[in-house]
XYZ file of C-alpha atoms in Angstrom:
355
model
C 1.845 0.618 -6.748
C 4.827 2.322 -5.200
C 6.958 2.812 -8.516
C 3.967 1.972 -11.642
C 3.703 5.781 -11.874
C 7.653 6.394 -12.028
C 8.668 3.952 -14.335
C 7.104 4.492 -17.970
C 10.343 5.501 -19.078
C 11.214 6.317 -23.036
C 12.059 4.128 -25.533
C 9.969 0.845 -24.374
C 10.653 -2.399 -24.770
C 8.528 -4.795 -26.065
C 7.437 -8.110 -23.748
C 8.853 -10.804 -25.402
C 9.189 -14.800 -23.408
C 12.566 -14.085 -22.385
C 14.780 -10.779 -21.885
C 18.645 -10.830 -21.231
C 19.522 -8.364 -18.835
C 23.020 -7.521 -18.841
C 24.206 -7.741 -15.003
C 27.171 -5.544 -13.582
C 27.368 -6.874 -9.948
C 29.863 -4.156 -8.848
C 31.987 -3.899 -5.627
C 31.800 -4.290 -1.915
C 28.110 -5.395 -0.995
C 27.268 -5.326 -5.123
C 27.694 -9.395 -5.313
C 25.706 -9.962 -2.447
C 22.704 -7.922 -3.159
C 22.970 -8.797 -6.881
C 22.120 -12.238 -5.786
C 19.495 -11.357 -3.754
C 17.825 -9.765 -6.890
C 18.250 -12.360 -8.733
C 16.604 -15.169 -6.390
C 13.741 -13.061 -5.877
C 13.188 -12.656 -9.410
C 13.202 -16.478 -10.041
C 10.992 -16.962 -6.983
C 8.649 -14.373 -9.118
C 9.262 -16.544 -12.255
C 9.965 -13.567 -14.270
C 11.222 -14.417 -17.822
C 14.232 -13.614 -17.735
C 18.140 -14.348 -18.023
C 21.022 -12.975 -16.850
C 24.237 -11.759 -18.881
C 26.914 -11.306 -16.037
C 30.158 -9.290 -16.595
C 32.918 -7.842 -14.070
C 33.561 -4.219 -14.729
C 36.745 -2.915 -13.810
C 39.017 0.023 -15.035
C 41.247 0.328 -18.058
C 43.432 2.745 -19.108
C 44.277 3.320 -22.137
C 47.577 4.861 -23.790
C 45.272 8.125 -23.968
C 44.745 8.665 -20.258
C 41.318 7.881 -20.704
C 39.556 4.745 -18.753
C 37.079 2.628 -20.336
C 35.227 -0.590 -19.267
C 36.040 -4.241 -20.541
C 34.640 -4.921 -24.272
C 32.853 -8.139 -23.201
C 31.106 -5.882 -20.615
C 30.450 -3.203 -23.480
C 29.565 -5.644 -25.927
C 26.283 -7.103 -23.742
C 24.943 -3.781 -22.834
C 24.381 -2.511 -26.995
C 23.566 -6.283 -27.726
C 20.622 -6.093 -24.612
C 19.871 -2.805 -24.468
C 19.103 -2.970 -21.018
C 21.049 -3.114 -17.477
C 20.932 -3.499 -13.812
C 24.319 -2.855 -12.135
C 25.755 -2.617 -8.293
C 27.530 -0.294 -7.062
C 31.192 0.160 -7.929
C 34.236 1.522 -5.876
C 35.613 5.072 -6.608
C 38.885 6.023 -5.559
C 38.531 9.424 -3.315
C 41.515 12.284 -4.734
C 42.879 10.092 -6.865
C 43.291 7.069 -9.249
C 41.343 6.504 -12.165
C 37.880 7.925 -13.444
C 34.799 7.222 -11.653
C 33.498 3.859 -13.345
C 29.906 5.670 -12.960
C 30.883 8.429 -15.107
C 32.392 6.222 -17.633
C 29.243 3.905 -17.985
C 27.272 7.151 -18.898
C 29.647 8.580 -21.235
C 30.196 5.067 -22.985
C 26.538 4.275 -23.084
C 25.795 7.887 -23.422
C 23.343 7.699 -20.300
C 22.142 11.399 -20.411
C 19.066 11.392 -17.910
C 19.010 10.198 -14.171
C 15.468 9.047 -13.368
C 15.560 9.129 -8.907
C 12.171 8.325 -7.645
C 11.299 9.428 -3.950
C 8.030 8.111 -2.814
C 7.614 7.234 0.931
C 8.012 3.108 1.745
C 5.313 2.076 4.042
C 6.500 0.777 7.003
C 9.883 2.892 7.112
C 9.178 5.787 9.577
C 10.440 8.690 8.626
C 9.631 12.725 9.694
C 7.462 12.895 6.757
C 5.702 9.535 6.380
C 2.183 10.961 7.475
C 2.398 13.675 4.777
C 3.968 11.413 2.526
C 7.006 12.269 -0.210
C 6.309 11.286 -4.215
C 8.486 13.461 -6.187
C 10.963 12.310 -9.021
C 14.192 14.049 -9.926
C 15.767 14.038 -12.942
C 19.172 14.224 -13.426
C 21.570 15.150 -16.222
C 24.243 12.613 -16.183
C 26.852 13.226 -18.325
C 28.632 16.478 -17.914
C 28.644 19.571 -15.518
C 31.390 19.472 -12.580
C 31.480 16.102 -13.410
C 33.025 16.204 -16.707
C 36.496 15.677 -14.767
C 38.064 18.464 -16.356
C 40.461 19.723 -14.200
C 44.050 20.663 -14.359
C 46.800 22.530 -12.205
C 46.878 26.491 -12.812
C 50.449 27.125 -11.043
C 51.212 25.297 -7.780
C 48.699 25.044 -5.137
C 46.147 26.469 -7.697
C 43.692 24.034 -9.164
C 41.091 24.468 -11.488
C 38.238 22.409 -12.014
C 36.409 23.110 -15.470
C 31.873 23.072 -15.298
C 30.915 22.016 -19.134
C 27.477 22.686 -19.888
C 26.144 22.301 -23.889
C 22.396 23.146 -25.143
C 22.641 20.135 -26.545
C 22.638 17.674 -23.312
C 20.623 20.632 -21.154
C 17.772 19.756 -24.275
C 17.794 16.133 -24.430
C 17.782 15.882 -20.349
C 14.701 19.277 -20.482
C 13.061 17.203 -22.944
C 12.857 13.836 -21.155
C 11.619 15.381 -17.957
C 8.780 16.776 -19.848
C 7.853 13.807 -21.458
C 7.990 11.952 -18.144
C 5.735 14.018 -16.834
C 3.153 13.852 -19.287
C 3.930 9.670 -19.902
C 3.152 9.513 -15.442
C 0.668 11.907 -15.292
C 2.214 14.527 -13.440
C 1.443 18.084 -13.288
C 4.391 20.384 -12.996
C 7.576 20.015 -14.039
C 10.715 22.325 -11.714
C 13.942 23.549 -13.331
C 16.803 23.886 -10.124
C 19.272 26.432 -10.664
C 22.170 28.501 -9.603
C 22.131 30.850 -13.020
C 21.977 34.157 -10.676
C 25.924 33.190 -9.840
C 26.903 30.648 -12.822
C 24.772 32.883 -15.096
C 26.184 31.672 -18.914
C 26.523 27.898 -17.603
C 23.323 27.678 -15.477
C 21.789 30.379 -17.688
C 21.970 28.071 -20.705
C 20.828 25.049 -18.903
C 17.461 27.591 -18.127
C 17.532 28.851 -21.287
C 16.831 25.590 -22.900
C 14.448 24.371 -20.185
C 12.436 27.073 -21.116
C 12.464 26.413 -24.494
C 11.011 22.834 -24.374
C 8.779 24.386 -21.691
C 6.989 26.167 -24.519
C 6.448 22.575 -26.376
C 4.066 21.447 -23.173
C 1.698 23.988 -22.270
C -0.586 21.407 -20.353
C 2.883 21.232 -17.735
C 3.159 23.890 -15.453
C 6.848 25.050 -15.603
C 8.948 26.877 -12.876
C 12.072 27.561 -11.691
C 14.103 27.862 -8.426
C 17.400 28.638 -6.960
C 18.707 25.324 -5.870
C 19.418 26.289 -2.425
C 16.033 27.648 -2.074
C 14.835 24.411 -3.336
C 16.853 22.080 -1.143
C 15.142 24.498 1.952
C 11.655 24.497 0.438
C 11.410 20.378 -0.198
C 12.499 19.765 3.514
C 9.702 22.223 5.012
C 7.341 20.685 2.796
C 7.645 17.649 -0.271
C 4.649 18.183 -1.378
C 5.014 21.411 -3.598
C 7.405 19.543 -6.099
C 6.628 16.760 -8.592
C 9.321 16.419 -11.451
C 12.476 17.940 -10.623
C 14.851 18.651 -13.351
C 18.797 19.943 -12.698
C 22.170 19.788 -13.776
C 24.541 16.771 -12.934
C 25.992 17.904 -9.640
C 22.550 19.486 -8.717
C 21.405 16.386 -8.997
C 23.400 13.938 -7.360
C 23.152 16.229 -4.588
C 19.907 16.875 -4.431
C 18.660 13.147 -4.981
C 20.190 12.166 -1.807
C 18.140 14.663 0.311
C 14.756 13.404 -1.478
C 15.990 9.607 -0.538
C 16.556 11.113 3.291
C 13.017 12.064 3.032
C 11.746 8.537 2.676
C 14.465 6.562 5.033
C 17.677 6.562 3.177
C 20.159 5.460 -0.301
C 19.004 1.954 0.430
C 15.326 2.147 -0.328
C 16.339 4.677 -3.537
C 15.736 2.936 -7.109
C 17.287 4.744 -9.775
C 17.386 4.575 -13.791
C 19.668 5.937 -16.058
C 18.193 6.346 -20.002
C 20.325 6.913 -22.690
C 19.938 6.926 -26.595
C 19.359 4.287 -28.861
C 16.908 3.081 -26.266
C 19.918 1.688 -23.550
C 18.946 1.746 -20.034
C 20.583 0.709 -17.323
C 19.145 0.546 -13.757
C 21.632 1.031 -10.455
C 21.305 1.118 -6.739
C 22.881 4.276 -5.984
C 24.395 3.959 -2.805
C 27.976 3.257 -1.653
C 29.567 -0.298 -1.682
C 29.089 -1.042 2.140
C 32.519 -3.014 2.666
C 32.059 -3.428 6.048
C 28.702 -4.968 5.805
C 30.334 -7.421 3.068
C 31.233 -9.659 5.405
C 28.807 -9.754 7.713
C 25.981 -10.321 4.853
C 23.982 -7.430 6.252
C 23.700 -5.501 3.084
C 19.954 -4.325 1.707
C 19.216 -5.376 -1.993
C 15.810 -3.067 -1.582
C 17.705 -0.354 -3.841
C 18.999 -2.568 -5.966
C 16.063 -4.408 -6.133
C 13.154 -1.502 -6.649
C 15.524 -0.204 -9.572
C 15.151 -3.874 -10.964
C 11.211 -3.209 -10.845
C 11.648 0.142 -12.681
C 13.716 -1.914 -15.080
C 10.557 -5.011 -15.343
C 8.108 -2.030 -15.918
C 10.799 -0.413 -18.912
C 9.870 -3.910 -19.936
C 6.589 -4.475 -19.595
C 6.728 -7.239 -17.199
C 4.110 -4.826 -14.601
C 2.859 -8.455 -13.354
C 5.794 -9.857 -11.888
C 6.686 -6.531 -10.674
C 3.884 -5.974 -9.127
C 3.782 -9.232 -7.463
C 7.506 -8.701 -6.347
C 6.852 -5.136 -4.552
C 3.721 -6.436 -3.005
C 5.828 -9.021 -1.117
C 8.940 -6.482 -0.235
C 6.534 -3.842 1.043
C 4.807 -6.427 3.105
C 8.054 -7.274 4.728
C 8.961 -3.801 5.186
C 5.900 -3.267 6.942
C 6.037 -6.249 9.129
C 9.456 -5.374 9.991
C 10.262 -8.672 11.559
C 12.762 -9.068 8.675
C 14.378 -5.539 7.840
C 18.484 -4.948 7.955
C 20.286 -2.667 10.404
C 20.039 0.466 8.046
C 16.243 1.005 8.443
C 16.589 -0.324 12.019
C 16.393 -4.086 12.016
C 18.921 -6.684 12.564
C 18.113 -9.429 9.936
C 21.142 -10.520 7.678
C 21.081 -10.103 3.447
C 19.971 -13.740 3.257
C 17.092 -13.705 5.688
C 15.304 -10.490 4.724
C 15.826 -12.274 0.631
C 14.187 -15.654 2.026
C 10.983 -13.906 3.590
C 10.303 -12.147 0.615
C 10.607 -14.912 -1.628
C 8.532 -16.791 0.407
C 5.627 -13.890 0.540
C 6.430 -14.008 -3.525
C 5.615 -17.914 -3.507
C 2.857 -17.647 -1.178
C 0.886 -15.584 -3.133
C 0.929 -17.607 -6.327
């Protein structure tokens, strides 16, 4: 199946009858394909129920910006996530609500599948793209340390610790050998950044040693970015700091059609995960109810795998990739012209069909 491999994730949760699933809807198209989710998972019958919260930014006497409590509350209670996305302000305003969920749930790996979608033509869909990146989430250039030097002089502050380089080195490892996959790539700019980056590589290295039976190399990043363009197929499990990776995981969703076929799962301690569509919130499809829930959704499956629940979603990618391959249903942004509600209703009723 398109994401069994990419989703055996740490820290599992046992299947139980029913799971509550703590539900951040976000901004912009976020309601919309939240909903969508959530009637193809009852069309699937999948066992579980849904703990909804509004996240918005507050900001405390401090100057720092947290989440609501109610909203903070239901994600240590569950454990588990699936959230929309949310609306950044661009040069200004408060701290990215992204960033904050990681640092208050201490989300320190970014699991970004790239596998090519059947149906979804793309340069490279003969060849075919399966690679996963992983991601350290929580500081880098996006610690938002930054201050003014003198006028017209700013300074932006890159915070890298052996301690998160480890724990993010040490997951992609693991994920590698948990889905079977062979080689595991450290990205890098440590020939410029060389006691930042070079500590990041440093570490790699040193849980490199710990899995002999993974082959291990490293690469410039903008070598890399080059290399997987000319040709996917020599990488498997990427591993990178923050900005690295945000960058980089948009090419490798490029490869296979775009942010809205992208799943995404962020892991943090204590066995908290929470699952996201990674793309932008789409305003201006709000209101036309054109926005794709196939991100949003395929990081949902990721999440019913974390969970154990491989039936239902097996039986729910069976039906999307079906559609996406018919392509009688598909929105605008992989070249159709169906609306949020009538690509939702087809796959629900391939889900129904085939029980």
């Amino acid at each position: 199946m398109l994401l069994s491999r990419v989703s055996k994730l740490l820290s599992p949760v046992l299947s139980r009858s029913n799971h509550t699933i703590t539900l951040f809807p976000g901004d912009g198209i976020g309601p919309q394909i939240s909903e969508s989710v959530k009637e193809i998972f009852s069309a699937a019958e999948v066992p579980v129920e849904w703990e909804e919260h509004e996240v918005y930014p507050i900001l405390e006497k401090n100057g720092k910006t947290r989440i609501p409590q109610p909203a903070i509350d239901s994600i240590f209670k569950n454990k588990i996530g699936l959230k929309g996305p949310m609306r950044t302000a661009i040069g200004k305003g408060h701290v990215s609500l992204n960033l904050t969920i990681r640092r208050t749930f201490g989300l320190y790996a970014n699991v970004r599948p790239a596998k090519t979608v059947p149906g979804v033509q793309t340069p490279y869909s003969e060849e075919g793209v399966d690679c996963i990146i992983v991601r350290e989430n929580t500081e880098g250039e996006y610690s938002g340390i930054e201050h003014t030097v003198v006028p017209g002089v700013v300074q932006s502050v890159k915070l890298i610790t052996r301690e998160a380089s480890r724990n993010v080195a040490e997951y992609a490892f693991k994920y590698a050998i948990d889905n079977g996959r062979s080689n595991v790539v450290a990205l890098h700019k440590a020939n410029i950044m060389k006691m930042s980056d070079g500590t990041f590589l440093e570490e790699c290295r040193n849980v490199a040693e710990k899995y002999p039976q993974i082959k291990y190399r490293e690469m410039y990043l903008d070598s890399g970015c080059l290399k997987i363009v000319k040709d996917p197929s020599q990488f498997d499990v990427m591993v990178m700091p923050n900005l690295y990776g945000d960058i980089l995981s948009d090419l490798t969703a490029g490869l296979i059609g775009g942010l809205g076929l992208a799943p995404s799962g962020n892991m943090g301690k204590d066995g908290i995960a929470i699952y996201e569509a990674v793309h932008g919130t789409a305003d201006d499809l709000t209101a036309m109810n054109k926005g794709n829930p196939t991100a949003l959704l395929m990081s949902g499956l990721m999440m019913l795998r974390h969970l154990e629940l491989k039936s239902h979603a097996d039986k729910i990618e069976n039906a999307v990739l079906e559609t996406l391959k018919e392509r009688k249903f598909v929105t605008g942004d992989i070249g159709g012209t169906a609306t949020n509600p009538q690509y939702t209703a087809e796959i629900c009723r391939k889900i129904r069909a085939s029980s």
